[in-house]
Amino acid sequence: MPPDTRERLLHAAIGLFARKGYASTSVADILDAAGVNAGSLYHFFPGKQDVLLAVLETYRQGIDPMLLQPAWDGVADPIERVFALLGHYREYLRRTECTYGCPIGSIALELHEPDPPVRALLAANFDGWISAIEGCFIEAGDRLPASVDRRALAIFALTTMEGGVMLSRTDRTLDAFDAAVRMLRDYVDRLQASGSSRGTPVTLSPPGP
Amino acid sequence: MPPDTRERLLHAAIGLFARKGYASTSVADILDAAGVNAGSLYHFFPGKQDVLLAVLETYRQGIDPMLLQPAWDGVADPIERVFALLGHYREYLRRTECTYGCPIGSIALELHEPDPPVRALLAANFDGWISAIEGCFIEAGDRLPASVDRRALAIFALTTMEGGVMLSRTDRTLDAFDAAVRMLRDYVDRLQASGSSRGTPVTLSPPGP
DNA sequence: GTCTATAACCCGATAGAC
DNA sequence: GTCTATCGGGTTATAGAC
């Protein structure tokens, strides 16, 4: 009847790591939030770091169903999808009064030792995000100049989001996030204007049907 | 003969906070690194958080003499100064094999409680950086379209740097940092191209002498 | 101002009964 | 699989001699 104990621990850890960070969350915090005893946690996980690994793996698997699909619901245009996703983070910031933004980014900067398995999963999360946005820019086809590196543009969108979250969390205002996204929007608009300035410019795709 | 004890504590804390973060640095770490006893630290500072406040104030006062002036030595062009500063962070990342980037950004995301005095000093540090870069873009005058918000563009440069550092630290490669800065450069180039496309476009400054 | 010793507490992890 | 009790060690901060 009560959901899987492991599941409850995972869910509690996800909330606490997002709210307080990894290092500041104690195992006792997780146990309290999950209503579970120490013995059970150490039955499912070798240690605290393995809880983090499971959390990061959960995030990674959730990128598509939990993040992209809700953000892209009803948004067909690939370039609008990029900004719809950024708008999703804005909503998250707004609802929490700018207290927390992207949990992956926070943990990434919290990490100071090599910790190869943790780092690999953080990188996999960033890569999943970047690849999805890269897909949008690729799908935009010749609306963007062929010379523009789609993946670099996707990385740029991620740095805009993460940097915007960092600044907005610091001064508890959406101003910086909005300013950064506004500039990214202006850049993409200018790329589109230049790409379609006269007929079909240099492009790698065959002429449309 | 030995430099001021308070100074040694401050210097030790700066290094440790940058290397290991604030929470993971213990008071004992600071004492060891400074070669100082606990009694002395608590003579100069009420507690650990006050050491952090002093560190952040030191950074704030050092923005001009320790960060901007070295980065801008021999660089007169205001727009090149922006990218010279970003290049300075790249050098820092490269020299440390992408293990640490901007200490202010790391501490900003490490902060999970309200901590108003700490937050205020972090914001002051970001503001000093942004205002300096905003000054560069203002100095660029009509090389940029008048419609472009100089301060928003400066914020955008900061999110590019902070986000780039985050990603590069995570996968221990300069690739993401370079990709983000390359896109920012392309954006600024396109703004300049559009601004000077035909004679002097709409501008607020009077015609030159 | 500097030093030592230690108080008071919290941490992750484990042992072992059930 | 779950529970309790606890170990060993690290934490910030303080007391009090010098």
Coordinates of C-alpha atoms (C1' of nucleotides) in Angstrom, one line a residue:
Chain A
M1 CA 0.0 0.0 0.0
P2 CA 2.6 2.6 0.9
P3 CA 4.6 3.3 -2.2
D4 CA 8.0 1.6 -2.5
T5 CA 10.3 2.7 0.2
R6 CA 13.1 3.3 -2.2
E7 CA 10.8 5.5 -4.2
R8 CA 9.9 7.5 -1.2
L9 CA 13.6 8.0 -0.3
L10 CA 14.3 9.1 -3.8
H11 CA 11.5 11.6 -3.9
A12 CA 12.4 13.0 -0.5
A13 CA 16.0 13.4 -1.6
I14 CA 15.0 15.1 -4.9
G15 CA 13.1 17.7 -3.0
L16 CA 15.7 18.3 -0.3
F17 CA 18.7 18.5 -2.8
A18 CA 16.8 21.0 -4.8
R19 CA 15.8 23.1 -1.8
K20 CA 19.0 22.8 0.4
G21 CA 21.7 21.4 -1.9
Y22 CA 23.5 18.1 -1.6
A23 CA 26.1 18.8 1.1
S24 CA 23.7 20.7 3.4
T25 CA 21.1 17.9 3.3
S26 CA 21.9 15.3 6.0
V27 CA 20.9 11.7 5.8
A28 CA 18.7 12.3 8.8
D29 CA 16.9 15.0 6.8
I30 CA 16.1 12.5 4.0
L31 CA 15.0 9.9 6.6
D32 CA 12.6 12.4 8.2
A33 CA 11.2 13.6 5.0
A34 CA 10.6 10.1 3.7
G35 CA 9.4 8.7 7.1
V36 CA 11.9 6.0 6.9
N37 CA 14.6 4.6 9.3
A38 CA 18.3 4.6 8.7
G39 CA 18.5 0.9 8.3
S40 CA 16.2 1.0 5.3
L41 CA 18.1 3.7 3.5
Y42 CA 21.3 1.8 3.9
H43 CA 19.6 -1.3 2.7
F44 CA 18.7 0.3 -0.6
F45 CA 21.8 2.5 -1.0
P46 CA 25.4 1.9 -0.1
G47 CA 25.7 5.5 1.1
K48 CA 24.6 9.1 0.7
Q49 CA 26.4 9.7 -2.6
D50 CA 24.6 6.7 -4.2
V51 CA 21.3 8.5 -3.3
L52 CA 22.6 11.5 -5.3
L53 CA 23.5 9.2 -8.2
A54 CA 20.0 7.8 -8.2
V55 CA 18.5 11.3 -8.1
L56 CA 20.7 12.5 -11.0
E57 CA 19.7 9.4 -13.0
T58 CA 16.1 10.1 -12.3
Y59 CA 16.5 13.7 -13.6
R60 CA 18.2 12.4 -16.7
Q61 CA 15.4 10.0 -17.5
G62 CA 12.9 12.7 -16.8
I63 CA 14.2 15.3 -19.2
D64 CA 11.9 14.2 -21.9
P65 CA 8.7 13.2 -20.1
M66 CA 8.9 15.5 -17.1
L67 CA 10.5 18.6 -18.5
L68 CA 10.3 18.9 -22.3
Q69 CA 6.9 17.4 -23.0
P70 CA 5.1 19.7 -20.5
A71 CA 7.0 22.7 -21.6
W72 CA 6.3 22.0 -25.3
D73 CA 2.7 21.1 -25.0
G74 CA 0.8 23.0 -27.7
V75 CA 4.0 24.6 -29.0
A76 CA 4.9 23.3 -32.5
D77 CA 7.4 25.8 -33.7
P78 CA 10.9 24.6 -33.0
I79 CA 12.3 28.0 -32.1
E80 CA 9.4 28.9 -29.9
R81 CA 10.0 25.6 -28.1
V82 CA 13.4 26.8 -27.1
F83 CA 11.8 29.9 -25.5
A84 CA 8.9 27.9 -24.1
L85 CA 11.5 25.8 -22.2
L86 CA 13.2 28.9 -20.9
G87 CA 9.8 30.3 -19.9
H88 CA 9.2 27.1 -17.9
Y89 CA 12.3 27.8 -15.8
R90 CA 11.1 31.4 -15.4
E91 CA 7.8 30.1 -14.0
Y92 CA 9.7 27.8 -11.7
L93 CA 11.7 30.7 -10.4
R94 CA 8.7 32.9 -10.1
R95 CA 6.6 30.4 -8.1
T96 CA 9.5 29.9 -5.6
E97 CA 10.1 33.6 -5.3
C98 CA 13.5 33.1 -7.0
T99 CA 14.7 30.8 -4.3
Y100 CA 15.6 27.9 -6.5
G101 CA 16.2 27.4 -10.1
C102 CA 18.0 24.5 -11.8
P103 CA 19.0 21.7 -9.4
I104 CA 21.5 20.3 -11.8
G105 CA 23.3 23.6 -12.1
S106 CA 23.4 24.1 -8.3
I107 CA 24.9 20.6 -7.7
A108 CA 27.3 21.1 -10.6
L109 CA 28.9 24.1 -8.9
E110 CA 28.6 22.5 -5.4
L111 CA 30.9 19.7 -6.6
H112 CA 34.5 20.4 -5.7
E113 CA 36.1 17.0 -5.7
P114 CA 36.7 14.9 -8.8
D115 CA 33.8 12.5 -7.9
P116 CA 33.8 11.0 -11.4
P117 CA 30.5 9.1 -11.3
V118 CA 28.6 12.2 -10.1
R119 CA 30.3 14.4 -12.7
A120 CA 29.5 12.0 -15.4
L121 CA 25.8 12.0 -14.6
L122 CA 25.7 15.8 -14.3
A123 CA 27.3 16.0 -17.7
A124 CA 24.8 13.5 -19.1
N125 CA 22.0 15.8 -17.8
F126 CA 23.5 18.8 -19.4
D127 CA 24.0 16.9 -22.6
G128 CA 20.4 15.7 -22.7
W129 CA 19.2 19.3 -22.4
I130 CA 21.6 20.6 -25.0
S131 CA 20.9 17.9 -27.5
A132 CA 17.1 18.5 -27.2
I133 CA 17.6 22.2 -27.9
E134 CA 20.1 21.5 -30.6
G135 CA 17.3 19.4 -32.2
C136 CA 15.1 22.4 -32.2
F137 CA 17.6 24.6 -33.9
I138 CA 18.3 21.8 -36.4
E139 CA 14.6 21.5 -37.1
A140 CA 14.5 25.2 -37.7
G141 CA 16.4 24.4 -40.9
D142 CA 17.2 27.3 -43.2
R143 CA 15.4 29.8 -41.0
L144 CA 18.9 30.1 -39.4
P145 CA 22.0 30.8 -41.4
A146 CA 23.7 27.6 -42.4
S147 CA 27.0 28.9 -40.9
V148 CA 25.5 29.0 -37.4
D149 CA 26.6 26.0 -35.3
R150 CA 23.4 24.5 -33.9
R151 CA 25.0 22.8 -31.0
A152 CA 26.9 25.9 -30.0
L153 CA 23.7 27.8 -30.1
A154 CA 22.0 25.2 -27.8
I155 CA 24.9 25.5 -25.4
F156 CA 24.4 29.3 -25.5
A157 CA 20.8 28.8 -24.6
L158 CA 21.8 26.7 -21.6
T159 CA 24.4 29.2 -20.3
T160 CA 21.7 31.9 -20.7
M161 CA 19.3 29.9 -18.5
E162 CA 21.8 28.8 -15.9
G163 CA 23.5 32.2 -15.6
G164 CA 20.1 33.9 -15.5
V165 CA 18.9 31.6 -12.7
M166 CA 22.1 32.3 -10.8
L167 CA 21.7 36.1 -10.9
S168 CA 18.0 36.0 -10.3
R169 CA 18.4 33.7 -7.3
T170 CA 21.0 36.1 -5.9
D171 CA 18.9 39.3 -6.0
R172 CA 15.6 37.6 -5.7
T173 CA 14.2 39.3 -8.8
L174 CA 13.4 38.0 -12.2
D175 CA 15.0 41.1 -13.8
A176 CA 18.4 39.5 -14.7
F177 CA 16.8 36.3 -16.0
D178 CA 14.4 38.3 -18.2
A179 CA 17.2 40.5 -19.4
A180 CA 19.4 37.6 -20.4
V181 CA 16.5 35.7 -22.2
R182 CA 15.5 38.9 -23.9
M183 CA 19.0 39.3 -25.4
L184 CA 19.0 35.7 -26.5
R185 CA 15.7 36.2 -28.2
D186 CA 17.1 39.3 -30.0
Y187 CA 20.1 37.3 -31.2
V188 CA 17.9 34.5 -32.5
D189 CA 15.6 37.0 -34.2
R190 CA 18.5 38.7 -35.9
L191 CA 19.8 35.3 -37.1
Q192 CA 16.4 34.5 -38.6
A193 CA 16.2 38.0 -40.2
S194 CA 19.6 37.5 -41.8
G195 CA 18.9 33.9 -42.8
S196 CA 15.7 34.8 -44.8
S197 CA 16.8 38.2 -46.0
R198 CA 16.9 37.3 -49.7
G199 CA 15.3 34.1 -50.9
T200 CA 17.0 30.9 -49.7
P201 CA 20.6 31.6 -48.8
V202 CA 23.4 29.0 -48.5
T203 CA 21.8 25.9 -47.0
L204 CA 22.6 22.2 -46.8
S205 CA 19.0 21.0 -47.2
P206 CA 17.5 20.3 -50.6
P207 CA 14.7 22.7 -51.8
G208 CA 11.3 22.0 -50.2
P209 CA 8.6 20.0 -52.0
Chain B
M1 CA 57.4 40.9 10.3
P2 CA 54.7 38.3 9.6
P3 CA 51.9 40.1 7.8
D4 CA 48.8 41.0 9.7
T5 CA 47.2 37.9 11.1
R6 CA 43.8 39.1 10.0
E7 CA 45.2 39.4 6.5
R8 CA 46.6 35.9 6.5
L9 CA 43.3 34.5 7.6
L10 CA 41.5 36.4 4.9
H11 CA 44.0 35.3 2.2
A12 CA 43.7 31.7 3.4
A13 CA 39.9 31.8 3.3
I14 CA 39.9 33.3 -0.2
G15 CA 41.9 30.4 -1.5
L16 CA 40.0 27.7 0.3
F17 CA 36.5 29.1 -0.5
A18 CA 37.5 29.2 -4.2
R19 CA 39.0 25.7 -4.1
K20 CA 36.5 23.9 -1.9
G21 CA 33.5 26.2 -1.6
Y22 CA 32.3 27.8 1.6
A23 CA 30.4 25.0 3.3
S24 CA 33.0 22.4 2.7
T25 CA 35.8 24.5 4.1
S26 CA 36.0 24.1 7.9
V27 CA 37.3 26.7 10.3
A28 CA 40.1 24.2 11.0
D29 CA 41.1 24.3 7.3
I30 CA 41.4 28.1 7.4
L31 CA 43.4 27.9 10.6
D32 CA 45.8 25.4 9.1
A33 CA 46.3 27.3 5.9
A34 CA 46.9 30.5 7.7
G35 CA 49.1 29.0 10.4
V36 CA 46.9 30.6 13.1
N37 CA 45.1 29.3 16.2
A38 CA 41.4 29.3 16.8
G39 CA 41.6 32.0 19.4
S40 CA 43.0 34.4 16.9
L41 CA 40.4 33.8 14.3
Y42 CA 37.6 34.4 16.8
H43 CA 39.4 37.5 18.0
F44 CA 39.1 39.1 14.6
F45 CA 35.9 37.6 13.4
P46 CA 32.7 36.8 15.3
G47 CA 32.2 33.6 13.4
K48 CA 32.8 31.7 10.1
Q49 CA 30.1 33.6 8.2
D50 CA 31.8 36.9 9.0
V51 CA 35.0 35.6 7.4
L52 CA 32.9 35.0 4.3
L53 CA 31.5 38.5 4.4
A54 CA 35.1 39.9 4.6
V55 CA 36.1 37.7 1.7
L56 CA 33.2 38.9 -0.4
E57 CA 34.0 42.5 0.5
T58 CA 37.6 41.9 -0.5
Y59 CA 36.5 40.6 -3.9
R60 CA 34.2 43.6 -4.4
Q61 CA 36.9 46.1 -3.7
G62 CA 39.2 44.1 -6.0
I63 CA 37.0 44.1 -9.1
D64 CA 38.7 47.1 -10.6
P65 CA 42.4 46.8 -9.4
M66 CA 42.7 43.0 -9.4
L67 CA 40.3 41.9 -12.2
L68 CA 39.6 44.6 -14.7
Q69 CA 42.9 46.4 -14.8
P70 CA 45.0 43.3 -15.5
A71 CA 42.5 42.0 -18.0
W72 CA 42.4 45.3 -19.8
D73 CA 46.1 46.1 -19.9
G74 CA 46.9 47.2 -23.4
V75 CA 43.3 46.8 -24.6
A76 CA 41.8 50.1 -25.5
D77 CA 38.7 49.2 -27.6
P78 CA 35.7 49.0 -25.3
I79 CA 34.2 46.0 -27.0
E80 CA 37.5 44.1 -27.1
R81 CA 37.7 44.8 -23.4
V82 CA 34.5 42.7 -22.8
F83 CA 36.0 39.7 -24.5
A84 CA 39.4 40.3 -22.9
L85 CA 37.7 39.9 -19.6
L86 CA 36.0 36.7 -20.7
G87 CA 39.4 35.5 -22.0
H88 CA 40.8 36.2 -18.5
Y89 CA 38.2 33.7 -17.0
R90 CA 39.1 31.2 -19.8
E91 CA 42.8 31.5 -18.8
Y92 CA 41.8 30.9 -15.2
L93 CA 39.8 27.8 -16.1
R94 CA 42.6 26.5 -18.4
R95 CA 45.3 27.0 -15.7
T96 CA 43.3 25.0 -13.2
E97 CA 42.3 22.3 -15.7
C98 CA 38.7 23.5 -15.5
T99 CA 38.5 22.8 -11.8
Y100 CA 37.4 26.2 -10.7
G101 CA 36.0 29.3 -12.3
C102 CA 34.2 32.2 -10.7
P103 CA 34.2 31.9 -6.9
I104 CA 31.3 34.4 -6.6
G105 CA 29.1 32.3 -8.9
S106 CA 29.9 29.2 -6.9
I107 CA 29.0 30.7 -3.6
A108 CA 25.9 32.3 -5.0
L109 CA 24.5 28.8 -6.0
E110 CA 25.8 27.3 -2.7
L111 CA 23.7 29.7 -0.7
H112 CA 20.3 28.1 0.2
E113 CA 19.2 30.1 3.2
P114 CA 18.1 33.7 3.1
D115 CA 21.4 35.0 4.7
P116 CA 20.6 38.6 3.7
P117 CA 24.1 40.1 4.4
V118 CA 25.8 37.5 2.3
R119 CA 23.3 37.8 -0.5
A120 CA 23.7 41.5 -0.5
L121 CA 27.5 41.3 -1.0
L122 CA 27.1 38.7 -3.7
A123 CA 24.7 41.0 -5.5
A124 CA 27.1 43.9 -5.1
N125 CA 29.9 41.8 -6.7
F126 CA 27.7 40.9 -9.7
D127 CA 26.6 44.5 -9.9
G128 CA 30.1 45.8 -10.0
W129 CA 31.0 43.4 -12.8
I130 CA 27.9 44.2 -14.8
S131 CA 28.3 47.9 -14.4
A132 CA 31.9 47.8 -15.6
I133 CA 30.8 45.9 -18.8
E134 CA 27.8 48.1 -19.2
G135 CA 30.3 51.0 -19.3
C136 CA 32.2 49.3 -22.1
F137 CA 29.0 48.9 -24.2
I138 CA 28.1 52.5 -23.4
E139 CA 31.5 53.6 -24.5
A140 CA 31.1 51.7 -27.7
G141 CA 28.5 54.4 -28.6
D142 CA 26.9 54.2 -32.0
R143 CA 28.8 51.1 -33.0
L144 CA 25.9 49.3 -31.4
P145 CA 22.3 50.0 -32.4
A146 CA 20.7 52.6 -30.1
S147 CA 17.8 50.3 -29.4
V148 CA 20.1 47.8 -27.6
D149 CA 19.9 48.0 -23.8
R150 CA 23.5 48.3 -22.7
R151 CA 22.9 47.0 -19.2
A152 CA 20.9 44.0 -20.5
L153 CA 23.8 43.2 -22.9
A154 CA 26.2 43.4 -19.9
I155 CA 24.0 41.0 -17.9
F156 CA 24.0 38.7 -21.0
A157 CA 27.8 38.7 -21.0
L158 CA 27.8 37.7 -17.3
T159 CA 25.3 34.9 -17.8
T160 CA 27.5 33.7 -20.7
M161 CA 30.6 33.6 -18.5
E162 CA 28.9 32.0 -15.5
G163 CA 27.0 29.4 -17.5
G164 CA 30.1 28.7 -19.5
V165 CA 32.2 28.2 -16.4
M166 CA 29.5 25.9 -15.0
L167 CA 29.5 23.6 -18.0
S168 CA 33.2 23.6 -18.5
R169 CA 33.8 22.7 -14.9
T170 CA 31.4 19.9 -15.2
D171 CA 33.0 18.2 -18.2
R172 CA 36.5 19.4 -17.6
T173 CA 36.8 20.8 -21.1
L174 CA 36.9 24.3 -22.3
D175 CA 34.6 23.4 -25.2
A176 CA 31.3 24.7 -23.7
F177 CA 32.9 27.9 -22.4
D178 CA 34.4 28.5 -25.8
A179 CA 31.1 27.7 -27.6
A180 CA 29.2 30.2 -25.5
V181 CA 31.7 33.0 -25.8
R182 CA 31.9 32.4 -29.6
M183 CA 28.1 32.8 -29.8
L184 CA 28.2 36.0 -27.8
R185 CA 30.9 37.3 -30.0
D186 CA 28.9 36.5 -33.1
Y187 CA 25.9 38.4 -31.6
V188 CA 28.0 41.4 -30.8
D189 CA 29.5 41.3 -34.3
R190 CA 26.1 41.2 -35.9
L191 CA 24.9 44.1 -33.7
Q192 CA 27.9 46.1 -34.9
A193 CA 27.3 45.2 -38.5
S194 CA 23.7 46.3 -38.3
G195 CA 24.6 49.5 -36.4
S196 CA 27.1 50.7 -39.0
S197 CA 25.3 49.3 -42.0
R198 CA 24.6 52.7 -43.6
G199 CA 26.2 55.9 -42.3
T200 CA 25.2 56.8 -38.7
P201 CA 21.9 55.3 -37.7
V202 CA 19.6 56.4 -35.0
T203 CA 21.8 57.5 -32.1
L204 CA 21.5 59.6 -29.0
S205 CA 25.0 61.1 -29.1
P206 CA 25.8 64.3 -31.0
P207 CA 27.8 64.1 -34.2
G208 CA 31.6 63.8 -33.5
P209 CA 33.9 66.8 -33.8
Chain C
dG1 C1' 46.7 39.1 20.8
dT2 C1' 47.9 34.2 21.1
dC3 C1' 47.7 29.7 22.7
dT4 C1' 45.5 25.0 24.4
dA5 C1' 41.9 22.4 25.7
dT6 C1' 37.4 21.2 25.4
dA7 C1' 32.3 21.9 25.3
dA8 C1' 28.2 20.8 22.8
dC9 C1' 26.5 19.2 18.8
dC10 C1' 25.8 16.9 14.2
dC11 C1' 27.5 13.9 10.7
dG12 C1' 27.6 9.4 7.9
dA13 C1' 27.5 4.8 8.6
dT14 C1' 27.0 0.3 11.1
dA15 C1' 25.6 -3.6 14.3
dG16 C1' 22.4 -6.7 15.4
dA17 C1' 17.8 -7.9 17.1
dC18 C1' 13.4 -8.6 15.0
Chain D
dG1 C1' 13.1 -5.4 4.9
dT2 C1' 12.6 -2.7 9.1
dC3 C1' 13.8 -1.0 13.5
dT4 C1' 16.9 1.0 17.5
dA5 C1' 21.0 2.2 19.5
dT6 C1' 25.4 3.7 18.9
dC7 C1' 30.2 4.2 17.1
dG8 C1' 33.9 7.2 15.7
dG9 C1' 34.9 11.4 13.9
dG10 C1' 34.3 16.1 12.4
dT11 C1' 31.9 20.6 13.2
dT12 C1' 31.6 25.6 15.2
dA13 C1' 32.5 28.1 18.9
dT14 C1' 34.2 29.1 23.7
dA15 C1' 36.9 29.3 28.2
dG16 C1' 40.6 30.7 30.4
dA17 C1' 45.7 30.7 31.0
dC18 C1' 49.5 33.4 29.2

